[in-house]
Coordinates of C-alpha atoms in Angstrom, one line a residue:
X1 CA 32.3 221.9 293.0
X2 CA 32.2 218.5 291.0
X3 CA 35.2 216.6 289.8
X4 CA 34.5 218.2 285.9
X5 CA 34.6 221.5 287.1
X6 CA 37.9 220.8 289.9
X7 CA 39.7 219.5 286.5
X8 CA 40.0 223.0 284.7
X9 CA 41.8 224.7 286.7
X10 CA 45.5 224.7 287.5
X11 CA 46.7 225.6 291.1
X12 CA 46.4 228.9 291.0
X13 CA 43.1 229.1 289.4
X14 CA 42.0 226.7 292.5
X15 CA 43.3 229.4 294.7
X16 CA 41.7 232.1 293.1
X17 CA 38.2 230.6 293.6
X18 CA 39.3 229.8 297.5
X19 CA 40.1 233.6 297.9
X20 CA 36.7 234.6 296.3
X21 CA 34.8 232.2 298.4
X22 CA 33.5 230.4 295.6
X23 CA 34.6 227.0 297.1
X24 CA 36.6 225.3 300.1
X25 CA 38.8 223.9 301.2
X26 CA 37.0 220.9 302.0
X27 CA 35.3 221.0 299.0
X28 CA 38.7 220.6 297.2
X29 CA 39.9 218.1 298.7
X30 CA 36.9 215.9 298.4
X31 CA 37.4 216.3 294.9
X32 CA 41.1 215.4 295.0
X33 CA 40.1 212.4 297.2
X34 CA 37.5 210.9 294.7
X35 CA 40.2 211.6 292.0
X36 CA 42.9 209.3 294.0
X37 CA 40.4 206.9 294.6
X38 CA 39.2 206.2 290.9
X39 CA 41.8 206.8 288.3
X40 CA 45.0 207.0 290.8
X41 CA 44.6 203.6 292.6
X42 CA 43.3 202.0 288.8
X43 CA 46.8 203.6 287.8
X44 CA 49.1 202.6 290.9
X45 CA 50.2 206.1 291.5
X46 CA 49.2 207.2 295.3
X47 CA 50.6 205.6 298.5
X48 CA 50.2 206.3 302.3
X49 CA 46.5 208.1 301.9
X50 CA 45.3 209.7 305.2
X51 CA 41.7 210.5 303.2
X52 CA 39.6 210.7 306.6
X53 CA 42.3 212.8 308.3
X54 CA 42.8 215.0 304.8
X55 CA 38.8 216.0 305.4
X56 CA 39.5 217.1 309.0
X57 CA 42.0 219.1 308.2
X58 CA 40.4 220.8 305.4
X59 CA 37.6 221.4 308.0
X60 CA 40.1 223.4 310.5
X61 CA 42.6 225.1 307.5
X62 CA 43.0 228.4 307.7
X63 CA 43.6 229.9 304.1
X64 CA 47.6 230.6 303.8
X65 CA 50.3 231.5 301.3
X66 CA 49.7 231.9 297.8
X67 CA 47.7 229.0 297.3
X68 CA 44.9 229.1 300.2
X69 CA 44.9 225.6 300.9
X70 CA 44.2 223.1 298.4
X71 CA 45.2 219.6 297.6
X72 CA 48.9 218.2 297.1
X73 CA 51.1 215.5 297.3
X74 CA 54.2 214.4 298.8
X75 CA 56.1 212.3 297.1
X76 CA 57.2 208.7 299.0
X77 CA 60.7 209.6 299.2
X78 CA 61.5 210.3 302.8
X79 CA 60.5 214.2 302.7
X80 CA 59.9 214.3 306.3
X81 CA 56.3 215.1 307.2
X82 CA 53.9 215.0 310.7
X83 CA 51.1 214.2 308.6
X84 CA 51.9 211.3 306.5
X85 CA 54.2 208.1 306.5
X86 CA 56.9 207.2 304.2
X87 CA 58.5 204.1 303.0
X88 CA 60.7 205.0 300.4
X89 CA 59.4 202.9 297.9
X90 CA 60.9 199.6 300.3
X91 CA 59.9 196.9 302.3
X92 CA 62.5 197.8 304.9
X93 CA 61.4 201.1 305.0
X94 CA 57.9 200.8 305.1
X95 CA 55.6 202.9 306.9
X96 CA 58.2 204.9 308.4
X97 CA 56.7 208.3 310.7
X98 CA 58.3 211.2 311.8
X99 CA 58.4 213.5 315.1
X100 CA 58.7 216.6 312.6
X101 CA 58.6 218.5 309.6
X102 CA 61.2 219.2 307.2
X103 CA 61.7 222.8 306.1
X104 CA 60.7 222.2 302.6
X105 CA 57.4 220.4 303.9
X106 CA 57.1 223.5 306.0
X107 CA 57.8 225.8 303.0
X108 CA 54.8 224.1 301.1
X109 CA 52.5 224.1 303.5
X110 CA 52.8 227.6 304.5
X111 CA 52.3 227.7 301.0
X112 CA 49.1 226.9 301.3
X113 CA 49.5 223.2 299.7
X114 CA 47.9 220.6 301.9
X115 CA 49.2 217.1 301.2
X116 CA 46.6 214.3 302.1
X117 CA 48.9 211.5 300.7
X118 CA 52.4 210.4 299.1
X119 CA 52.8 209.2 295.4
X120 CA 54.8 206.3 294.1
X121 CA 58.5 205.7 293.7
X122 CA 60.8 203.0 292.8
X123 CA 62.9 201.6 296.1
X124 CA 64.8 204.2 297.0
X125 CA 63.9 206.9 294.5
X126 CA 66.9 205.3 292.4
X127 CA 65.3 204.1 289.1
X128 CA 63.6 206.1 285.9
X129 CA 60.5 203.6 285.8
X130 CA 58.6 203.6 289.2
X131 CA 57.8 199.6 289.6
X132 CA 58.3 199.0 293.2
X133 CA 57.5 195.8 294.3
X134 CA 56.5 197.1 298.3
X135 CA 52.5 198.5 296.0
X136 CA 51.9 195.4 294.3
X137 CA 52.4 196.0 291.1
X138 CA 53.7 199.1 289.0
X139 CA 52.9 202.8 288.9
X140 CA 51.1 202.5 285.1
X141 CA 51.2 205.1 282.5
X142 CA 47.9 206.8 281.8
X143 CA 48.6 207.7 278.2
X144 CA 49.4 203.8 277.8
X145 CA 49.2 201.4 281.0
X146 CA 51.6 199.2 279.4
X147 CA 54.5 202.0 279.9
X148 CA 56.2 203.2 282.8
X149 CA 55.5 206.4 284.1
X150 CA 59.2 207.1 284.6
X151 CA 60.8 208.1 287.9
X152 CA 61.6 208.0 290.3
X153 CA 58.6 210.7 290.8
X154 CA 55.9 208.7 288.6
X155 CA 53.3 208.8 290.7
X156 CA 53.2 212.1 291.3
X157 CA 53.3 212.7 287.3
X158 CA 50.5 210.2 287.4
X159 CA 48.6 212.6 290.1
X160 CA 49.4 215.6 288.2
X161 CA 48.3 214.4 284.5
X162 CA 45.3 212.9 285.6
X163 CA 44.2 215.9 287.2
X164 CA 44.1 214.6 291.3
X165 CA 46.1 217.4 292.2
X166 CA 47.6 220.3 289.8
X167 CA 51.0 220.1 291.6
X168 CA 52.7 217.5 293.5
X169 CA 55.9 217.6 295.1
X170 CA 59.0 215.6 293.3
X171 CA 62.7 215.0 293.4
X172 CA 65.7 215.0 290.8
X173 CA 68.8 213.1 291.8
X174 CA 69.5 212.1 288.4
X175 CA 66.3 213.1 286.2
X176 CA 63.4 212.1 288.4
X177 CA 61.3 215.4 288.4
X178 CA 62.1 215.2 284.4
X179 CA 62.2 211.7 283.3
X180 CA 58.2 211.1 284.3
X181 CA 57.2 214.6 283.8
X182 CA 58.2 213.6 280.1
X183 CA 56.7 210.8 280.1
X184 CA 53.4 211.9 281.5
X185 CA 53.0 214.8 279.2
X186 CA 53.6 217.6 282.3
X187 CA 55.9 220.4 283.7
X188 CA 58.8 219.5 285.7
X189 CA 62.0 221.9 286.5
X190 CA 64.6 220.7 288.7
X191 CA 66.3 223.4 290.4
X192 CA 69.9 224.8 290.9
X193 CA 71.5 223.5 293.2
X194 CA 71.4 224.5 296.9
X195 CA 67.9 226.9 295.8
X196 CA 65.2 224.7 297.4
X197 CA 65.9 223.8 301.5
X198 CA 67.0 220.0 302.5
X199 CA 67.6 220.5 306.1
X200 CA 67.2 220.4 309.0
X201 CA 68.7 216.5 309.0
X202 CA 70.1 216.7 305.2
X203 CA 72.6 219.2 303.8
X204 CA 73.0 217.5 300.4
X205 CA 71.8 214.1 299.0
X206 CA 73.6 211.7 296.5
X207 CA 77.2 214.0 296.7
X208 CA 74.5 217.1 296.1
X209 CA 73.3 215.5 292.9
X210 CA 69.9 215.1 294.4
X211 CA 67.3 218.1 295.1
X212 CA 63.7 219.0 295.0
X213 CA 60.3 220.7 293.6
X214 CA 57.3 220.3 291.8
X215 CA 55.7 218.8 288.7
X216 CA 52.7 220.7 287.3
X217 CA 50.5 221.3 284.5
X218 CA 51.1 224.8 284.3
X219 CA 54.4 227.1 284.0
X220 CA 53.1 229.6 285.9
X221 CA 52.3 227.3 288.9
X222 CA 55.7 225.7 289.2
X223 CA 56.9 229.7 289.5
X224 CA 54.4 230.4 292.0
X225 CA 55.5 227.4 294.4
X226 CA 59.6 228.4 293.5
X227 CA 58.0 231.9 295.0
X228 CA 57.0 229.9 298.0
X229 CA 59.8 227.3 298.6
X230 CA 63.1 228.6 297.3
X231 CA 65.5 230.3 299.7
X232 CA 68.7 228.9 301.8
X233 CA 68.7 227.7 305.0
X234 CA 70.9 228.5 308.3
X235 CA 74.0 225.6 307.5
X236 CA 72.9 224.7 304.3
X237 CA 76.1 223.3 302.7
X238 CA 75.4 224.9 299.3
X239 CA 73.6 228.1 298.1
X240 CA 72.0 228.7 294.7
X241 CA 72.0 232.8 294.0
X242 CA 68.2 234.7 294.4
X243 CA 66.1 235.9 291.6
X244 CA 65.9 239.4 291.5
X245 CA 62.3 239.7 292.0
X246 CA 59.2 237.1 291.6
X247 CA 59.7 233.7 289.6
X248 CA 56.0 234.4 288.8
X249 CA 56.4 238.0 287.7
X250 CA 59.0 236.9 285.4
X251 CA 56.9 234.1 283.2
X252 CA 54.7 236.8 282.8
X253 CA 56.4 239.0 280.9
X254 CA 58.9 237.9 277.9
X255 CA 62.5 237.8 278.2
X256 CA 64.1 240.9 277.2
X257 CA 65.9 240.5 274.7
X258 CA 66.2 238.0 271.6
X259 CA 67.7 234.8 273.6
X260 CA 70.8 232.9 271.9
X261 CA 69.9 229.1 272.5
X262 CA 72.0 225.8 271.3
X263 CA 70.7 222.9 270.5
X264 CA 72.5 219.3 271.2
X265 CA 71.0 217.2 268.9
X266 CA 73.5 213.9 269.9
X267 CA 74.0 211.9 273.0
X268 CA 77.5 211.5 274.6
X269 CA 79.0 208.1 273.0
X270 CA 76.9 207.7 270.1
X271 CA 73.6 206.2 272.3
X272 CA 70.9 206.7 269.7
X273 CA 68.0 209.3 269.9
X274 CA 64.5 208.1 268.3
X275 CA 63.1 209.3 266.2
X276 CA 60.1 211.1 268.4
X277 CA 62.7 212.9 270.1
X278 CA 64.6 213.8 267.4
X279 CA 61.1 215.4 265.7
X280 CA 60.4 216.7 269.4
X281 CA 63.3 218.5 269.5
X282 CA 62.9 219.6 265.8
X283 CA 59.2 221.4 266.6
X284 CA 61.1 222.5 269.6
X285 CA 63.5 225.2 267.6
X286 CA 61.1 226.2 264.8
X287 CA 58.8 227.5 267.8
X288 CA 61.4 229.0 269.5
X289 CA 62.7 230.6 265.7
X290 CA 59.2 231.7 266.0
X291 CA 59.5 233.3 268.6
X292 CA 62.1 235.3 267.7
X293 CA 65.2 233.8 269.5
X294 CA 68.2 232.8 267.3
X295 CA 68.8 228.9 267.5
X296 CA 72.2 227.3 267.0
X297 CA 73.4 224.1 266.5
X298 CA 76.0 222.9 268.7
X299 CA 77.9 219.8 269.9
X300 CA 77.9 218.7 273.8
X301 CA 80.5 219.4 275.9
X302 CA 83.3 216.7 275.8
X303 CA 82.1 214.2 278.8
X304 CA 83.4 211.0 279.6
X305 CA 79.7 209.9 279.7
X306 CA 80.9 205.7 280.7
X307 CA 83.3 206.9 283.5
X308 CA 80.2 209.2 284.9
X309 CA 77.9 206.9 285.0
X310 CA 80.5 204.6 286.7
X311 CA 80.7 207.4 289.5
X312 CA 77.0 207.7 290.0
X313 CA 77.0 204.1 290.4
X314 CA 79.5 204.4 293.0
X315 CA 77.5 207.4 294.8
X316 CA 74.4 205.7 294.3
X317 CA 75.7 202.3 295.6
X318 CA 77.6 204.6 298.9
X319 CA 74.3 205.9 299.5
X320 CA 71.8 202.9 299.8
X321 CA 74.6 201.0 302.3
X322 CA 74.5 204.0 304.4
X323 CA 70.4 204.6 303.9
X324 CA 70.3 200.5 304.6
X325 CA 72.7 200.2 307.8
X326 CA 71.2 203.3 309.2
X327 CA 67.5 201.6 309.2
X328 CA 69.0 198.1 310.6
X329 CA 71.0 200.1 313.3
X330 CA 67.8 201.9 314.3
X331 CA 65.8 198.7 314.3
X332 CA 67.9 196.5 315.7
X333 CA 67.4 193.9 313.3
X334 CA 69.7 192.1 310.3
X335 CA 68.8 192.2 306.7
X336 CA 66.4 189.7 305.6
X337 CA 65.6 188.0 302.9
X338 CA 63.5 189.9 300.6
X339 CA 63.8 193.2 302.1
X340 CA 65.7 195.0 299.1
X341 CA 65.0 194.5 295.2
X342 CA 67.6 191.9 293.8
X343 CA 69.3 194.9 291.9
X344 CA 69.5 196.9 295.1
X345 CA 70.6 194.1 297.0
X346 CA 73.6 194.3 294.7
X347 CA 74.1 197.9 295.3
X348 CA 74.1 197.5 299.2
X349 CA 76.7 194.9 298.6
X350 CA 78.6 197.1 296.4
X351 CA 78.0 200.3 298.9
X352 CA 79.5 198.1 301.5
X353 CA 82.7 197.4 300.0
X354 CA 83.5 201.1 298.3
X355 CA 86.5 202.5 298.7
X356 CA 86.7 205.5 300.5
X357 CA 89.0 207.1 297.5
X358 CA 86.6 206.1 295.0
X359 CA 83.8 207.6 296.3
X360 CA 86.3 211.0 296.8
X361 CA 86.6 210.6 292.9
X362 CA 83.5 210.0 292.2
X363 CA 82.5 213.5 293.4
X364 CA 85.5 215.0 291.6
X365 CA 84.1 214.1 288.7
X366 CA 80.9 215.5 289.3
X367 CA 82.4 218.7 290.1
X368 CA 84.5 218.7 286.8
X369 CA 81.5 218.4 285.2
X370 CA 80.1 220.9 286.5
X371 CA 83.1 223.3 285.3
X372 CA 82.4 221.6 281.6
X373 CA 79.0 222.8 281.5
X374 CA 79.5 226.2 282.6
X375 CA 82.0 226.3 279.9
X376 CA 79.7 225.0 277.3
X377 CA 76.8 227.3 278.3
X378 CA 79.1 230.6 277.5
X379 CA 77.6 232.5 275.2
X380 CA 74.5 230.9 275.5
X381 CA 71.6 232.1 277.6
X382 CA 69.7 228.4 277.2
X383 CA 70.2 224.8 275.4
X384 CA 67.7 222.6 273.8
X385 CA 68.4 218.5 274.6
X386 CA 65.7 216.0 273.6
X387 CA 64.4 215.4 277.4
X388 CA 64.8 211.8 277.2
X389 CA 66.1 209.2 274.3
X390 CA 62.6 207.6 273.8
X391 CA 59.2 207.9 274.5
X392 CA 58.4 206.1 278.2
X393 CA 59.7 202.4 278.0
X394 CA 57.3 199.7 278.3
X395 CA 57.0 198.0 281.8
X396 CA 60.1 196.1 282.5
X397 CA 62.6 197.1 280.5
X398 CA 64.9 198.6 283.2
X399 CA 64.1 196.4 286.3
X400 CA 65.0 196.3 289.9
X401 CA 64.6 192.5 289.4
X402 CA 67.8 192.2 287.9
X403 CA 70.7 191.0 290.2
X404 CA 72.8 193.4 289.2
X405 CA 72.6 197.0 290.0
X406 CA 75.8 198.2 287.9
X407 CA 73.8 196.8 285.1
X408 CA 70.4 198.0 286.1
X409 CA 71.9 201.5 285.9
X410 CA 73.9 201.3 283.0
X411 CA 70.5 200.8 281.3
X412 CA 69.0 203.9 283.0
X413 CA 71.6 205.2 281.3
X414 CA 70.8 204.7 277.5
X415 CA 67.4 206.3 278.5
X416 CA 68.7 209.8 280.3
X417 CA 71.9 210.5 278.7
X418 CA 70.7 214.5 278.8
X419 CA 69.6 214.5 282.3
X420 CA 72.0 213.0 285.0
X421 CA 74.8 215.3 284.3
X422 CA 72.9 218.4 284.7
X423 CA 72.3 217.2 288.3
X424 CA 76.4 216.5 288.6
X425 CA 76.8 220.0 287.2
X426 CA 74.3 221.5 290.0
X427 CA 72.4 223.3 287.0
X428 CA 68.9 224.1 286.4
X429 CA 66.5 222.6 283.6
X430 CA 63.0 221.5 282.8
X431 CA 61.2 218.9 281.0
X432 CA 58.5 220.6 278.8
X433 CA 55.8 218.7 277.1
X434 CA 56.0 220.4 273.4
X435 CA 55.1 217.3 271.8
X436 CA 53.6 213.8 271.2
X437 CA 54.5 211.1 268.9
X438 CA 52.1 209.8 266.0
X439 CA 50.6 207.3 268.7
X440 CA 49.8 210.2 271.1
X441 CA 52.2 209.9 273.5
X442 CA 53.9 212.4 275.5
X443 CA 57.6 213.5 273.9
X444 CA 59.3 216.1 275.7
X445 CA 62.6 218.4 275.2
X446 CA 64.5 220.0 278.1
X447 CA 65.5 223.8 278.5
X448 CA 68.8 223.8 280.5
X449 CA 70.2 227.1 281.8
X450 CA 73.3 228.4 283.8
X451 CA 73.3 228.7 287.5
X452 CA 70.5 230.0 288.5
X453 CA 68.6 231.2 285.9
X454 CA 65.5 229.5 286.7
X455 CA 64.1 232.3 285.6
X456 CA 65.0 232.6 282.1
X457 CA 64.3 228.7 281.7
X458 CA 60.6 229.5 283.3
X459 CA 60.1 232.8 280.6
X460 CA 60.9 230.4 277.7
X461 CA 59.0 227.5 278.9
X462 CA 55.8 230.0 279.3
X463 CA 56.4 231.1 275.7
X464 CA 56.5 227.7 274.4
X465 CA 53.4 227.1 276.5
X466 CA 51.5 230.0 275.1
X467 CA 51.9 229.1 271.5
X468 CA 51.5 225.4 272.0
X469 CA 49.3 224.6 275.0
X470 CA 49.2 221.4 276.7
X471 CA 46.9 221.6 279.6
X472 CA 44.6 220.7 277.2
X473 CA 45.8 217.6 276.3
X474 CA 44.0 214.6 278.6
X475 CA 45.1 211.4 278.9
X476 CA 42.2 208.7 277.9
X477 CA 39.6 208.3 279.6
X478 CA 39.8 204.0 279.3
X479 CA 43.0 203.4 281.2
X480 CA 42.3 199.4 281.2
X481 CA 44.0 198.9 277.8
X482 CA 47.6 199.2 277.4
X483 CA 47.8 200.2 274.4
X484 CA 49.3 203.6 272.7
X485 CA 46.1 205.9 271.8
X486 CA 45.8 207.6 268.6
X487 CA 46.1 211.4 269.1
X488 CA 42.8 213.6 268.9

């Protein structure tokens, strides 16, 4: 198989030709490898690559799961995995290895998804632009090198919309499966909460704000793996309630019944939507009329957007002292100079001197939100939101480089109004690729849903998918020039 030919297919049209005999393992992966190579390294998007090993063990794989066995990637944020080092997108961190496999890396390799190296992240998965300084330089666009790929998964958006692998693995503490899978013109759904395992050494991450999955190019791929991974485990602090029946079998076949959907076409405090999103999310419900389903306009739920971002700084800030102290106990060794981004710094320093009850607020106010939502969905089966405010930012404009990380984030926040307090309110959505702007970038609209109905979310999306495809749509082939590409 050539690299042409490994490009039209999406995961499970790679697994179907495995299960025929048609190709191998091996033969996929040396596909995916020349893939990372070329356009992933030009790009910035793949860390920790154990290419030499990735061939031996394509040589010895014995086909499993859904999938067979062909190429994937872990994201660099601390998933814990025998194969392949982490460092967390950190110079403390770096090159961190582990005695064991976490369940979920378990899950997706019994999946038959064989990861042969980790994709990019900003330090400590907490930014939407992945522009670490620990690679050198930042994970670039490939619909416009000058713009971020968003985060904190970019790289793996990178991977997938380049074609190195047709799913990668990616995480959603605050939008980071959506933010880049917007930006990169591909699939990402971000769970319920509690649906996808953490354990065995986590029960919940960022005050259960944070979990994980995929990004694809596909619908029906990012069903098949949900098929794969999803499922509690034994102490698992929270549970998300089971599908009746297959993720898969439900994308492909409609919903049943005409689905009542609202549309929030404003951000919490007046933050302005551009006018890409706005037209994004405008093409978004005259498809969806088109299909049949009855669209409504609706205003957001009451939030006290400024006070939750306030408590995700707070949680955020918690969590990197703890992360931080945690790697200096186990090392032995004080903080030096240069070990954490200026802006991260900050948030250690802050972590360090939280108080305990403001913290215990902060994840009060998470799970008021979550009652808000719930409230807001009734009567609803889904909601439209513009996925992000803007088409992906150019390199820079939110930066770890500034000192301060209550600032930093505060930024973030003008970006991903619609995201963050999904992830406070534990529900499930998806960033779907419906649209680019005249310049040919990706614009994306999200599809939230109540508690557990991935499912629902997943039938839409397919719809959408079937009457406007996107797996189509390439990003150019000259990714030297960053500059926005007129659309074919």
């Amino acid at each position: 198989m050539n690299c042409d030919e490994y490009l039209r297919y999406d995961g499970l049209g790679l697994a179907e030709l495995l299960s025929s005999g048609a190709v191998t393992t091996r033969e996929l992966m040396e596909c995916a490898i020349r893939l990372a190579q070329d356009q992933g390294q030009n790009l910035n998007a793949i860390c920790h690559p154990e290419y030499d090993m990735a061939r031996d063990w394509a040589n010895t794989w014995k086909p499993k799961g859904v999938f067979g066995g062909i190429p994937f990637l872990l994201k660099d944020s601390g998933l814990a995995s025998k194969r392949l080092a982490s460092s967390l997108g950190s110079r403390l961190f770096r090159d961190t290895r582990y005695a064991h496999d976490a369940t979920l890396a378990g899950r997706f390799e019994a999946a038959g998804l064989l990861p042969f190296a980790r994709t990019t992240v900003p330090e400590l998965c907490m930014a939407p632009t992945t522009e670490a300084a620990l690679y050198g330089g930042p994970t670039r666009n490939p619909w416009d090198p000058g713009r971020s790929s968003g985060g904190s998964s970019g790289g793996a958006a990178v991977a997938v919309a380049l074609g190195i692998v047709p799913i990668a693995h990616g995480s959603d503490g605050g939008g980071s499966i959506r933010i880049p899978a917007a930006c990169c013109g591909v699939y990402g759904l971000k769970p319920s909460r509690g649906l996808i395992p953490m354990g065995p050494l986590r029960g919940e991450g960022w005050g259960g704000l944070a979990c994980d999955g995929v990004l694809t190019r596909t619908v029906r791929d990012t069903a098949a793996v949900l098929d794969q991974i999803a499922g509690t485990e034994p102490g698992a602090p929270y549970a998300a309630p089971p599908t009746a029946g297959s993720y898969l079998s439900a994308v492909r076949q409609a919903p049943g019944k005409s689905l009542k959907i609202a549309v929030w076409r404003e951000a919490w405090d007046g933050i302005p939507i551009s006018d890409e999103a706005a037209a994004a999310l405008e093409a978004t419900v005259k498809l969806c009329q088109s299909l049949g389903h009855t669209v409504v306009d609706s205003d957001p739920p009451p939030l006290d957007y400024e006070g939750f971002i306030q408590a995700l700084i707070h949680v955020m800030a918690a969590n990197i002292q703890v992360s931080v102290d945690a790697k200096l106990a186990a090392t032995g060794q004080a903080l030096q100079h240069g070990d954490l981004e200026p802006a991260m710094l900050d948030g250690y320093e802050r972590g360090a001197t939280l108080a305990a009850g403001d913290y215990i607020l902060a994840i009060q106010r998470f799970h008021h939100i979550g009652r808000i939502f719930a409230g807001a969905l009734a009567g609803f089966d889904l909601v439209l939101t513009p996925a992000l405010t803007s088409t992906a930012v150019k390199l820079g404009t939110i930066s770890m480089r500034q000192p301060s990380f209550t600032e930093f984030r505060q930024k973030a926040a003008l970006y991903t109004p619609f995201l963050a307090p999904i992830n406070a309110a534990g529900l499930p959505a998806a960033s779907v690729p419906v649209h680019q702007s005249a310049g040919g970038l990706p614009v994306a609209c999200q599809i939230l849903g109540a508690f557990g109905r991935e499912d629902l979310i997943l039938q839409l999306s397919a719809q959408l998918e079937a009457i406007n495809p996107w797996i189509h749509r390439r990003p150019p082939a000259n990714l030297d020039q960053p500059t926005e590409q007129p659309r074919s």
